[in-house]
mmCIF file of C-alpha atoms in Angstrom:
data_model
loop_
_atom_site.group_PDB
_atom_site.id
_atom_site.type_symbol
_atom_site.label_atom_id
_atom_site.label_comp_id
_atom_site.label_asym_id
_atom_site.label_seq_id
_atom_site.Cartn_x
_atom_site.Cartn_y
_atom_site.Cartn_z
ATOM 1 C CA MET A 230 91.335 -24.681 183.063
ATOM 2 C CA CYS A 231 91.288 -21.985 180.430
ATOM 3 C CA ARG A 232 93.505 -21.231 177.616
ATOM 4 C CA VAL A 233 95.315 -17.802 177.539
ATOM 5 C CA VAL A 234 95.980 -15.949 174.312
ATOM 6 C CA VAL A 235 97.820 -12.618 173.538
ATOM 7 C CA THR A 236 95.283 -10.221 171.540
ATOM 8 C CA GLY A 237 97.087 -6.905 171.795
ATOM 9 C CA VAL A 238 100.562 -5.445 172.294
ATOM 10 C CA GLY A 239 102.023 -1.862 172.744
ATOM 11 C CA VAL A 240 105.548 -0.642 173.232
ATOM 12 C CA ILE A 241 107.383 2.583 173.988
ATOM 13 C CA SER A 242 111.210 1.657 173.449
ATOM 14 C CA PRO A 243 114.608 3.145 172.419
ATOM 15 C CA VAL A 244 114.060 1.621 169.036
ATOM 16 C CA GLY A 245 110.513 2.805 168.585
ATOM 17 C CA ASN A 246 107.340 4.141 170.209
ATOM 18 C CA ASP A 247 104.863 1.912 168.226
ATOM 19 C CA ILE A 248 104.761 -1.809 167.274
ATOM 20 C CA GLU A 249 105.413 -1.396 163.606
ATOM 21 C CA THR A 250 108.569 0.772 164.196
ATOM 22 C CA PHE A 251 109.776 -1.325 167.078
ATOM 23 C CA TRP A 252 109.666 -4.645 165.273
ATOM 24 C CA GLY A 253 111.020 -3.201 162.048
ATOM 25 C CA ASN A 254 113.905 -1.811 163.778
ATOM 26 C CA LEU A 255 114.619 -5.179 165.769
ATOM 27 C CA LYS A 256 114.551 -7.299 162.620
ATOM 28 C CA ASN A 257 116.862 -4.722 160.775
ATOM 29 C CA GLY A 258 119.278 -4.579 163.733
ATOM 30 C CA VAL A 259 118.941 -0.895 164.411
ATOM 31 C CA CYS A 260 120.935 -0.066 167.548
ATOM 32 C CA GLY A 261 119.192 2.195 170.140
ATOM 33 C CA VAL A 262 122.124 2.916 172.300
ATOM 34 C CA ASP A 263 124.038 6.269 172.132
ATOM 35 C CA LYS A 264 125.573 8.910 174.208
ATOM 36 C CA ILE A 265 123.658 10.049 177.091
ATOM 37 C CA GLY A 266 121.544 13.073 176.175
ATOM 38 C CA ARG A 267 118.933 13.270 179.123
ATOM 39 C CA PHE A 268 121.475 14.973 181.431
ATOM 40 C CA ASP A 269 125.087 16.150 181.690
ATOM 41 C CA ALA A 270 126.913 12.760 182.319
ATOM 42 C CA SER A 271 130.541 14.499 182.274
ATOM 43 C CA GLY A 272 130.792 13.461 186.018
ATOM 44 C CA LEU A 273 130.180 9.817 185.604
ATOM 45 C CA LYS A 274 132.291 7.113 184.346
ATOM 46 C CA VAL A 275 129.584 5.708 181.886
ATOM 47 C CA SER A 276 128.745 7.590 178.788
ATOM 48 C CA LEU A 277 126.100 5.401 177.009
ATOM 49 C CA ASP A 278 122.494 4.646 177.600
ATOM 50 C CA ALA A 279 119.336 3.736 175.573
ATOM 51 C CA GLU A 280 116.912 6.630 175.747
ATOM 52 C CA VAL A 281 113.300 6.713 174.490
ATOM 53 C CA LYS A 282 113.213 9.295 171.681
ATOM 54 C CA GLY A 283 110.331 11.278 170.362
ATOM 55 C CA PHE A 284 107.793 10.191 173.042
ATOM 56 C CA GLU A 285 104.707 12.467 172.956
ATOM 57 C CA PRO A 286 102.660 11.906 176.251
ATOM 58 C CA LYS A 287 99.789 14.182 174.821
ATOM 59 C CA LYS A 288 98.814 11.473 172.411
ATOM 60 C CA TYR A 289 97.967 9.208 175.304
ATOM 61 C CA TYR A 290 96.228 11.644 177.918
ATOM 62 C CA ASP A 291 93.232 13.940 177.567
ATOM 63 C CA THR A 292 94.557 16.703 179.643
ATOM 64 C CA VAL A 293 97.893 18.417 180.523
ATOM 65 C CA GLN A 294 97.032 18.163 184.037
ATOM 66 C CA GLU A 295 97.074 14.441 183.988
ATOM 67 C CA ILE A 296 100.536 14.320 182.491
ATOM 68 C CA ARG A 297 101.763 16.873 185.064
ATOM 69 C CA LYS A 298 100.391 14.428 187.831
ATOM 70 C CA SER A 299 102.336 11.462 186.279
ATOM 71 C CA ASP A 300 105.881 10.368 186.532
ATOM 72 C CA LEU A 301 107.522 9.467 183.309
ATOM 73 C CA TYR A 302 107.380 5.637 183.980
ATOM 74 C CA MET A 303 103.587 6.021 184.272
ATOM 75 C CA GLN A 304 103.550 7.956 181.099
ATOM 76 C CA TYR A 305 105.402 5.285 179.313
ATOM 77 C CA ALA A 306 103.038 2.649 180.766
ATOM 78 C CA MET A 307 99.948 4.729 179.763
ATOM 79 C CA GLY A 308 101.203 4.903 175.968
ATOM 80 C CA ALA A 309 102.179 1.320 175.661
ATOM 81 C CA ALA A 310 98.778 0.090 177.418
ATOM 82 C CA LYS A 311 96.679 2.436 175.238
ATOM 83 C CA GLN A 312 98.394 0.824 172.032
ATOM 84 C CA ALA A 313 97.646 -2.674 173.224
ATOM 85 C CA VAL A 314 94.248 -1.974 174.457
ATOM 86 C CA GLU A 315 93.299 -0.506 171.064
ATOM 87 C CA GLN A 316 94.858 -3.221 169.010
ATOM 88 C CA SER A 317 93.062 -5.876 170.969
ATOM 89 C CA GLY A 318 89.754 -4.160 170.475
ATOM 90 C CA ILE A 319 88.680 -5.634 174.008
ATOM 91 C CA LEU A 320 87.112 -2.601 175.100
ATOM 92 C CA GLU A 321 84.765 -2.722 172.071
ATOM 93 C CA SER A 322 83.335 -6.060 173.070
ATOM 94 C CA ASP A 323 80.805 -7.375 175.578
ATOM 95 C CA LEU A 324 83.268 -7.083 178.533
ATOM 96 C CA ASP A 325 82.515 -7.332 182.301
ATOM 97 C CA LYS A 326 85.078 -4.755 183.546
ATOM 98 C CA GLU A 327 85.038 -6.534 186.890
ATOM 99 C CA ARG A 328 86.745 -9.322 185.231
ATOM 100 C CA LEU A 329 89.365 -7.002 183.417
ATOM 101 C CA GLY A 330 92.518 -6.785 185.300
ATOM 102 C CA VAL A 331 95.838 -4.737 185.075
ATOM 103 C CA TYR A 332 99.395 -6.379 186.128
ATOM 104 C CA ILE A 333 101.849 -3.533 185.569
ATOM 105 C CA GLY A 334 105.123 -3.582 187.387
ATOM 106 C CA SER A 335 108.236 -1.205 187.676
ATOM 107 C CA GLY A 336 111.509 -2.210 189.197
ATOM 108 C CA ILE A 337 112.157 1.135 190.694
ATOM 109 C CA GLY A 338 108.923 3.454 190.107
ATOM 110 C CA GLY A 339 108.992 7.099 189.878
ATOM 111 C CA ILE A 340 112.551 7.904 190.747
ATOM 112 C CA ASN A 341 112.734 10.938 188.796
ATOM 113 C CA THR A 342 109.926 12.485 190.826
ATOM 114 C CA THR A 343 111.649 11.479 193.890
ATOM 115 C CA ILE A 344 114.762 13.161 192.797
ATOM 116 C CA ARG A 345 112.963 16.166 191.748
ATOM 117 C CA GLU A 346 111.109 16.455 194.921
ATOM 118 C CA THR A 347 113.974 15.838 197.237
ATOM 119 C CA GLN A 348 115.878 18.792 195.647
ATOM 120 C CA LYS A 349 112.755 20.935 196.356
ATOM 121 C CA LEU A 350 112.644 19.882 200.012
ATOM 122 C CA MET A 351 116.516 20.653 200.416
ATOM 123 C CA GLU A 352 116.462 23.950 198.548
ATOM 124 C CA LYS A 353 112.933 25.459 199.349
ATOM 125 C CA GLY A 354 111.601 23.485 202.429
ATOM 126 C CA PRO A 355 108.897 20.959 202.930
ATOM 127 C CA ASP A 356 106.119 23.190 202.002
ATOM 128 C CA MET A 357 107.281 22.972 198.383
ATOM 129 C CA VAL A 358 107.049 19.400 198.037
ATOM 130 C CA SER A 359 104.273 18.358 195.553
ATOM 131 C CA PRO A 360 100.925 17.054 197.085
ATOM 132 C CA PHE A 361 101.317 14.509 194.107
ATOM 133 C CA PHE A 362 104.780 13.317 195.199
ATOM 134 C CA VAL A 363 103.669 10.144 196.770
ATOM 135 C CA PRO A 364 101.171 8.874 194.081
ATOM 136 C CA MET A 365 103.700 9.832 191.301
ATOM 137 C CA MET A 366 106.596 8.001 193.031
ATOM 138 C CA ILE A 367 105.106 4.684 194.150
ATOM 139 C CA SER A 368 105.583 1.552 192.046
ATOM 140 C CA ASN A 369 102.069 0.465 191.928
ATOM 141 C CA MET A 370 100.703 3.826 190.329
ATOM 142 C CA ALA A 371 101.224 2.812 186.627
ATOM 143 C CA ALA A 372 98.970 -0.254 187.340
ATOM 144 C CA GLY A 373 96.449 2.113 189.205
ATOM 145 C CA ALA A 374 96.484 4.903 186.530
ATOM 146 C CA VAL A 375 95.806 2.329 183.765
ATOM 147 C CA SER A 376 93.112 0.671 185.732
ATOM 148 C CA ILE A 377 91.313 3.911 186.116
ATOM 149 C CA LYS A 378 91.874 5.000 182.500
ATOM 150 C CA PHE A 379 90.015 1.651 181.173
ATOM 151 C CA GLY A 380 87.827 1.277 184.005
ATOM 152 C CA ALA A 381 89.335 -2.239 184.861
ATOM 153 C CA LYS A 382 87.891 -3.560 188.239
ATOM 154 C CA GLY A 383 89.319 -6.940 188.151
ATOM 155 C CA PRO A 384 92.563 -8.404 189.601
ATOM 156 C CA THR A 385 94.952 -5.592 189.641
ATOM 157 C CA LEU A 386 98.387 -5.463 191.091
ATOM 158 C CA PRO A 387 101.993 -4.462 190.397
ATOM 159 C CA VAL A 388 105.050 -6.733 190.577
ATOM 160 C CA VAL A 389 108.417 -5.613 191.873
ATOM 161 C CA THR A 390 111.272 -8.141 190.874
ATOM 162 C CA ALA A 391 113.928 -5.973 189.395
ATOM 163 C CA CYS A 392 114.836 -7.010 185.920
ATOM 164 C CA ALA A 393 112.432 -9.923 186.196
ATOM 165 C CA THR A 394 109.361 -7.692 186.886
ATOM 166 C CA SER A 395 107.279 -7.763 183.679
ATOM 167 C CA THR A 396 108.019 -11.305 183.005
ATOM 168 C CA HIS A 397 106.482 -12.104 186.339
ATOM 169 C CA THR A 398 103.508 -9.840 185.649
ATOM 170 C CA ILE A 399 102.781 -11.695 182.297
ATOM 171 C CA GLY A 400 103.061 -14.962 183.974
ATOM 172 C CA GLU A 401 101.023 -14.151 187.031
ATOM 173 C CA ALA A 402 98.428 -12.873 184.590
ATOM 174 C CA TYR A 403 98.449 -15.862 182.727
ATOM 175 C CA ARG A 404 97.786 -17.874 185.661
ATOM 176 C CA ALA A 405 94.973 -15.682 186.914
ATOM 177 C CA ILE A 406 93.171 -16.156 183.797
ATOM 178 C CA LYS A 407 93.947 -19.681 183.375
ATOM 179 C CA HIS A 408 92.464 -20.450 186.764
ATOM 180 C CA GLY A 409 89.421 -18.370 186.196
ATOM 181 C CA TYR A 410 89.895 -15.298 188.285
ATOM 182 C CA ALA A 411 89.870 -12.949 185.137
ATOM 183 C CA ASP A 412 88.584 -12.836 181.550
ATOM 184 C CA ALA A 413 91.405 -10.482 180.458
ATOM 185 C CA ILE A 414 94.333 -8.620 182.031
ATOM 186 C CA ILE A 415 96.443 -5.723 180.713
ATOM 187 C CA ALA A 416 100.001 -6.999 181.695
ATOM 188 C CA GLY A 417 103.562 -5.615 181.439
ATOM 189 C CA GLY A 418 105.911 -3.327 182.852
ATOM 190 C CA SER A 419 107.475 0.195 182.844
ATOM 191 C CA GLU A 420 110.766 2.058 183.661
ATOM 192 C CA ALA A 421 112.110 5.431 183.678
ATOM 193 C CA SER A 422 115.172 5.533 185.555
ATOM 194 C CA ILE A 423 117.973 7.193 183.203
ATOM 195 C CA ASN A 424 119.005 9.932 185.593
ATOM 196 C CA GLU A 425 122.429 10.652 187.232
ATOM 197 C CA LEU A 426 121.590 8.913 190.574
ATOM 198 C CA ALA A 427 120.411 5.655 189.192
ATOM 199 C CA MET A 428 123.391 5.358 186.900
ATOM 200 C CA ALA A 429 125.853 6.284 189.405
ATOM 201 C CA GLY A 430 124.567 3.533 191.621
ATOM 202 C CA PHE A 431 124.634 1.010 188.705
ATOM 203 C CA VAL A 432 128.071 2.169 187.841
ATOM 204 C CA ASN A 433 129.451 1.823 191.571
ATOM 205 C CA CYS A 434 128.112 -1.704 191.664
ATOM 206 C CA GLN A 435 130.117 -2.413 188.476
ATOM 207 C CA ALA A 436 126.956 -3.390 186.395
ATOM 208 C CA LEU A 437 127.305 -0.920 183.448
ATOM 209 C CA ASN A 438 129.400 -1.017 180.454
ATOM 210 C CA LEU A 439 131.977 1.851 180.402
ATOM 211 C CA ALA A 440 132.673 1.624 176.606
ATOM 212 C CA GLU A 441 132.420 5.038 174.673
ATOM 213 C CA ASP A 442 131.415 3.520 171.288
ATOM 214 C CA PRO A 443 127.630 2.940 171.092
ATOM 215 C CA ASN A 444 128.309 -0.175 168.939
ATOM 216 C CA GLU A 445 130.316 -1.617 171.895
ATOM 217 C CA GLY A 446 127.919 -0.889 174.733
ATOM 218 C CA SER A 447 125.429 -3.670 174.775
ATOM 219 C CA ILE A 448 127.097 -6.751 173.233
ATOM 220 C CA PRO A 449 125.557 -9.795 174.935
ATOM 221 C CA PHE A 450 127.446 -13.033 174.623
ATOM 222 C CA ASP A 451 130.545 -11.469 173.006
ATOM 223 C CA LYS A 452 133.732 -12.137 174.716
ATOM 224 C CA ARG A 453 134.365 -8.309 174.850
ATOM 225 C CA ARG A 454 131.116 -7.685 177.043
ATOM 226 C CA GLY A 455 131.690 -5.412 180.202
ATOM 227 C CA GLY A 456 128.102 -4.890 181.416
ATOM 228 C CA PHE A 457 124.751 -3.627 180.452
ATOM 229 C CA VAL A 458 123.520 -0.281 178.978
ATOM 230 C CA MET A 459 120.778 1.391 180.830
ATOM 231 C CA GLY A 460 117.556 1.644 178.838
ATOM 232 C CA GLU A 461 113.844 2.696 179.543
ATOM 233 C CA GLY A 462 110.285 2.446 178.298
ATOM 234 C CA ALA A 463 107.379 0.050 178.622
ATOM 235 C CA GLY A 464 105.893 -3.094 177.059
ATOM 236 C CA ILE A 465 102.295 -4.022 177.555
ATOM 237 C CA LEU A 466 100.293 -6.985 176.337
ATOM 238 C CA VAL A 467 96.571 -7.833 176.552
ATOM 239 C CA LEU A 468 96.027 -11.296 177.709
ATOM 240 C CA GLU A 469 92.609 -13.002 177.214
ATOM 241 C CA GLU A 470 90.666 -16.192 177.847
ATOM 242 C CA TYR A 471 90.874 -18.034 174.583
ATOM 243 C CA GLU A 472 87.300 -19.037 173.886
ATOM 244 C CA ARG A 473 86.330 -15.382 174.680
ATOM 245 C CA ALA A 474 88.710 -13.834 172.198
ATOM 246 C CA LYS A 475 87.604 -16.566 169.638
ATOM 247 C CA LYS A 476 84.082 -15.644 170.142
ATOM 248 C CA ARG A 477 84.476 -11.977 169.632
ATOM 249 C CA GLY A 478 86.651 -12.463 166.445
ATOM 250 C CA ALA A 479 89.895 -11.134 167.989
ATOM 251 C CA LYS A 480 93.125 -11.378 166.103
ATOM 252 C CA ILE A 481 95.103 -13.820 168.229
ATOM 253 C CA LEU A 482 98.883 -13.018 168.050
ATOM 254 C CA ALA A 483 100.082 -15.986 170.172
ATOM 255 C CA GLU A 484 99.105 -18.360 172.861
ATOM 256 C CA VAL A 485 100.611 -18.309 176.311
ATOM 257 C CA VAL A 486 101.385 -21.936 177.341
ATOM 258 C CA GLY A 487 103.910 -21.825 180.235
ATOM 259 C CA TYR A 488 105.373 -19.978 182.944
ATOM 260 C CA GLY A 489 108.407 -20.491 185.504
ATOM 261 C CA ASN A 490 109.031 -18.551 188.568
ATOM 262 C CA THR A 491 111.886 -19.443 190.986
ATOM 263 C CA ALA A 492 114.614 -17.928 193.168
ATOM 264 C CA ASP A 493 118.460 -18.345 193.318
ATOM 265 C CA ALA A 494 118.450 -17.707 197.154
ATOM 266 C CA TYR A 495 122.154 -16.922 196.488
ATOM 267 C CA HIS A 496 123.219 -13.315 196.311
ATOM 268 C CA ILE A 497 121.691 -9.850 196.121
ATOM 269 C CA THR A 498 123.055 -8.932 192.734
ATOM 270 C CA ALA A 499 125.065 -11.768 191.318
ATOM 271 C CA PRO A 500 123.278 -14.759 189.756
ATOM 272 C CA ASP A 501 124.059 -18.404 191.014
ATOM 273 C CA PRO A 502 126.966 -19.235 188.706
ATOM 274 C CA GLU A 503 125.466 -22.726 188.310
ATOM 275 C CA GLY A 504 122.237 -21.202 187.191
ATOM 276 C CA SER A 505 119.973 -23.768 189.157
ATOM 277 C CA GLY A 506 117.302 -21.195 189.674
ATOM 278 C CA ALA A 507 117.248 -20.311 185.739
ATOM 279 C CA VAL A 508 117.397 -23.959 184.847
ATOM 280 C CA ARG A 509 114.186 -24.590 186.946
ATOM 281 C CA ALA A 510 112.355 -21.489 185.633
ATOM 282 C CA ILE A 511 113.068 -22.399 181.983
ATOM 283 C CA LYS A 512 112.215 -25.971 182.549
ATOM 284 C CA ASN A 513 109.024 -25.401 184.283
ATOM 285 C CA ALA A 514 107.871 -23.173 181.346
ATOM 286 C CA ALA A 515 108.911 -25.551 178.794
ATOM 287 C CA ASN A 516 107.529 -28.511 180.388
ATOM 288 C CA GLU A 517 104.203 -26.742 180.915
ATOM 289 C CA ALA A 518 104.240 -25.661 177.309
ATOM 290 C CA GLY A 519 104.731 -29.166 176.236
ATOM 291 C CA ILE A 520 107.721 -28.589 174.033
ATOM 292 C CA GLY A 521 108.722 -31.320 171.866
ATOM 293 C CA ASP A 522 112.045 -32.502 170.801
ATOM 294 C CA ASP A 523 111.282 -31.662 167.165
ATOM 295 C CA ASP A 524 109.770 -28.291 167.568
ATOM 296 C CA GLU A 525 111.454 -25.035 166.340
ATOM 297 C CA ILE A 526 112.205 -22.874 169.349
ATOM 298 C CA TYR A 527 113.242 -19.383 169.749
ATOM 299 C CA ILE A 528 114.606 -18.216 173.068
ATOM 300 C CA ASN A 529 114.735 -14.434 173.761
ATOM 301 C CA ALA A 530 117.590 -14.596 176.234
ATOM 302 C CA HIS A 531 117.961 -12.288 179.221
ATOM 303 C CA GLY A 532 121.456 -11.692 177.769
ATOM 304 C CA THR A 533 122.535 -8.413 179.528
ATOM 305 C CA GLY A 534 126.096 -8.278 178.376
ATOM 306 C CA THR A 535 127.573 -8.784 181.984
ATOM 307 C CA HIS A 536 130.021 -11.690 182.235
ATOM 308 C CA LEU A 537 128.306 -13.620 184.852
ATOM 309 C CA ASN A 538 124.713 -13.563 183.445
ATOM 310 C CA ASP A 539 125.654 -14.520 179.942
ATOM 311 C CA ALA A 540 127.958 -17.471 180.865
ATOM 312 C CA MET A 541 125.442 -18.669 183.478
ATOM 313 C CA GLU A 542 122.248 -18.256 181.030
ATOM 314 C CA THR A 543 124.264 -20.284 178.434
ATOM 315 C CA LYS A 544 124.973 -22.928 180.937
ATOM 316 C CA ALA A 545 121.262 -22.998 182.077
ATOM 317 C CA ILE A 546 119.981 -23.386 178.486
ATOM 318 C CA LYS A 547 122.385 -26.383 177.901
ATOM 319 C CA ALA A 548 121.077 -27.924 181.233
ATOM 320 C CA VAL A 549 117.515 -27.655 180.196
ATOM 321 C CA PHE A 550 118.071 -28.791 176.505
ATOM 322 C CA GLY A 551 121.118 -30.849 176.523
ATOM 323 C CA LYS A 552 122.904 -31.171 172.984
ATOM 324 C CA ARG A 553 119.760 -29.866 171.522
ATOM 325 C CA ALA A 554 120.698 -26.440 172.851
ATOM 326 C CA TYR A 555 123.119 -26.099 169.919
ATOM 327 C CA ASP A 556 120.033 -26.167 167.406
ATOM 328 C CA ILE A 557 117.938 -23.568 169.348
ATOM 329 C CA HIS A 558 117.528 -20.107 167.796
ATOM 330 C CA ILE A 559 118.723 -17.647 170.674
ATOM 331 C CA SER A 560 119.248 -13.804 170.649
ATOM 332 C CA SER A 561 119.351 -10.885 173.113
ATOM 333 C CA THR A 562 117.236 -7.900 171.790
ATOM 334 C CA LYS A 563 119.081 -5.920 174.738
ATOM 335 C CA SER A 564 121.884 -5.487 172.003
ATOM 336 C CA MET A 565 119.267 -3.111 170.417
ATOM 337 C CA THR A 566 117.103 -1.747 173.335
ATOM 338 C CA GLY A 567 119.775 -1.840 176.052
ATOM 339 C CA HIS A 568 118.384 -3.229 179.509
ATOM 340 C CA MET A 569 114.846 -1.550 180.031
ATOM 341 C CA MET A 570 114.824 -2.987 183.797
ATOM 342 C CA GLY A 571 111.253 -3.364 184.908
ATOM 343 C CA ALA A 572 110.085 -3.034 181.329
ATOM 344 C CA THR A 573 112.629 -5.308 179.720
ATOM 345 C CA GLY A 574 110.568 -8.607 180.359
ATOM 346 C CA ALA A 575 107.484 -7.270 178.766
ATOM 347 C CA VAL A 576 109.243 -5.773 175.746
ATOM 348 C CA GLU A 577 111.267 -9.026 175.097
ATOM 349 C CA ALA A 578 107.900 -11.111 175.458
ATOM 350 C CA ILE A 579 106.442 -8.796 172.591
ATOM 351 C CA ALA A 580 109.473 -9.549 170.520
ATOM 352 C CA SER A 581 109.011 -13.153 171.226
ATOM 353 C CA VAL A 582 105.129 -12.996 170.114
ATOM 354 C CA LEU A 583 106.144 -11.088 167.012
ATOM 355 C CA ALA A 584 108.987 -13.611 166.043
ATOM 356 C CA LEU A 585 106.463 -16.346 166.242
ATOM 357 C CA SER A 586 103.709 -14.554 164.218
ATOM 358 C CA ASP A 587 106.290 -13.240 161.774
ATOM 359 C CA GLY A 588 108.590 -16.174 161.415
ATOM 360 C CA VAL A 589 111.591 -14.135 162.206
ATOM 361 C CA VAL A 590 114.245 -14.378 164.844
ATOM 362 C CA PRO A 591 115.586 -10.836 165.608
ATOM 363 C CA PRO A 592 119.602 -10.708 165.764
ATOM 364 C CA THR A 593 122.061 -10.003 168.465
ATOM 365 C CA ILE A 594 123.690 -7.157 166.952
ATOM 366 C CA ASN A 595 127.478 -6.052 167.198
ATOM 367 C CA TYR A 596 128.442 -9.637 167.906
ATOM 368 C CA LYS A 597 132.248 -10.010 166.914
ATOM 369 C CA GLU A 598 134.167 -12.173 169.230
ATOM 370 C CA LYS A 599 133.036 -15.655 170.152
ATOM 371 C CA ASP A 600 133.586 -16.654 174.062
ATOM 372 C CA GLU A 601 134.328 -20.225 174.814
ATOM 373 C CA GLU A 602 131.799 -20.137 177.715
ATOM 374 C CA CYS A 603 128.977 -18.725 175.310
ATOM 375 C CA ASP A 604 129.016 -21.166 172.438
ATOM 376 C CA LEU A 605 125.399 -21.387 171.236
ATOM 377 C CA ASP A 606 123.635 -19.917 168.270
ATOM 378 C CA TYR A 607 122.840 -16.411 169.356
ATOM 379 C CA THR A 608 121.616 -15.223 165.890
ATOM 380 C CA PRO A 609 124.712 -12.919 165.214
ATOM 381 C CA ASN A 610 124.114 -9.600 163.660
ATOM 382 C CA VAL A 611 121.473 -10.632 160.901
ATOM 383 C CA ALA A 612 117.736 -11.722 161.468
ATOM 384 C CA LYS A 613 116.862 -15.245 160.547
ATOM 385 C CA GLU A 614 113.578 -16.541 158.978
ATOM 386 C CA VAL A 615 112.317 -19.533 160.789
ATOM 387 C CA ASP A 616 109.057 -21.383 161.007
ATOM 388 C CA LEU A 617 108.972 -21.319 164.666
ATOM 389 C CA LYS A 618 106.417 -23.242 166.919
ATOM 390 C CA PHE A 619 107.472 -21.995 170.464
ATOM 391 C CA ALA A 620 109.095 -18.937 171.954
ATOM 392 C CA LEU A 621 110.684 -18.699 175.411
ATOM 393 C CA SER A 622 111.337 -15.328 177.063
ATOM 394 C CA THR A 623 113.784 -15.404 180.128
ATOM 395 C CA SER A 624 114.349 -12.506 182.730
ATOM 396 C CA LEU A 625 116.805 -12.942 185.689
ATOM 397 C CA GLY A 626 116.666 -10.061 188.434
ATOM 398 C CA PHE A 627 118.754 -8.780 191.325
ATOM 399 C CA GLY A 628 117.833 -10.627 194.335
ATOM 400 C CA GLY A 629 117.934 -13.914 192.561
ATOM 401 C CA HIS A 630 114.596 -13.534 190.919
ATOM 402 C CA ASN A 631 114.075 -15.814 187.727
ATOM 403 C CA ALA A 632 111.267 -15.965 185.287
ATOM 404 C CA CYS A 633 110.575 -17.652 182.101
ATOM 405 C CA ILE A 634 107.397 -17.353 179.880
ATOM 406 C CA ALA A 635 106.487 -19.788 176.992
ATOM 407 C CA PHE A 636 104.351 -18.793 173.961
ATOM 408 C CA LYS A 637 103.037 -20.931 171.137
ATOM 409 C CA LYS A 638 102.348 -19.876 167.491
ATOM 410 C CA VAL A 639 98.686 -19.998 166.869
#
C-alpha cells in the first residue's frame, strides 16, 4: 500500500484568508468571533458569529459570470482549493489528471441560494427562479466546480456528515490514494451558512452560545461554556502519493498516517455521553498511525464549547490514552474560528499539519474557569512550542458521525 502526504494547504476563515495570516493569528490567539454583521440579527436571541472578512472571489475566478453562478460556499471552496493547488505545484508536474481526484464536502451546501430563490418564488412567481438555482444549491457542486477548474478526472465526490464532513473527506481521500485508486486528491470542506434561517434553527435546538461578549462566545472546555458560535469558510489540502511527491521534489508538509470513521448510533444531535464512538474513531486512527508511548502528540479537539461535547470528548481521550492523556497537548481552535461546520474538520486538519511542521501548539483562547469534567491540558490562552511527532484531529457531527485523522511529522 502507498504512503500519503500533504503537499499543499489553503484556507478561507474568520481569522485569515491565506495560510500565513491564518496560522499567524492562531498562534497569537486572535479571536475571529464578533457581533453578527452579515444581516440584521435583532430578532434573534443570538448576537455573535465568526464571519469571513475581506474575501474577494475575483482573485479565484476568471469571470464575473462564474461568480454569479456560484453560491458563497462554492466560492470559499474555490479560493482555498486554488491556494492549496498552487502551493503544492502539482499541476506543474507530469500528472495524469485521470488519477487526480476531488473530495470536497459541505454540511449544508448552498443554503443562501436556497433562501434567496425561495423568496423570489414567493414574491415574484416560479418564472423568476434562477436557472442556476439547483447547481448552486446542491452540496456536491463545490467538488464539481473544483474538478472542472483543475481538470481533475479521477475519483471525485462530496461527503455530507455534518460537522465531521471534511475530516471524512480527508480520511476517505487518504484511503483512496493509499489503496491505489488515485495519485493525488484535492480534499476538504466548505460552508457558508451564516444567515437568519440557519442560525434560528441552531438557536432553537439550543446549540448556540447566547453570550453577547465576543470573548465569551466560543469558550471550549471552560466551565462557563454554553454552546458554539457559528463560523464559516473553507479548508483544502492536497494529498499525494509519497513516492510521486518525493520524485517531483514537492515540499512535504506532513504525512497522513491514520483514520477512524465510526458512528454513535445514539441520537440525532446529542453525542453518546460515554463517547464510545469517539473512542473507537480516535483509537483506530492512533493505532493505524503507530503512535508510541513516548511520542509527543497534539490533539486538535472538536471542542465545540457545548457542555455535552467537551465533557464527552475529554472522557474519550482519557479512555484511549489512559493516564497519559494528562501529558498530551490539546487545544480547540474553534475558540478563535468559531464552528465552521462542514469546513471545520479540514481547517483544523490544516492547523494540525502546521503545528507539526512549525513545532507550535495553538492555544484555546479565553479559557478562564476550569471544569471538573474537563481536566486535561487544553493549552490555555497562550501557544506552546513543542517538538511534536504526531497530530490527531477529531470531528464529531450531528447524527452521531465521528472522524479522526492522524498526521506524522516528516
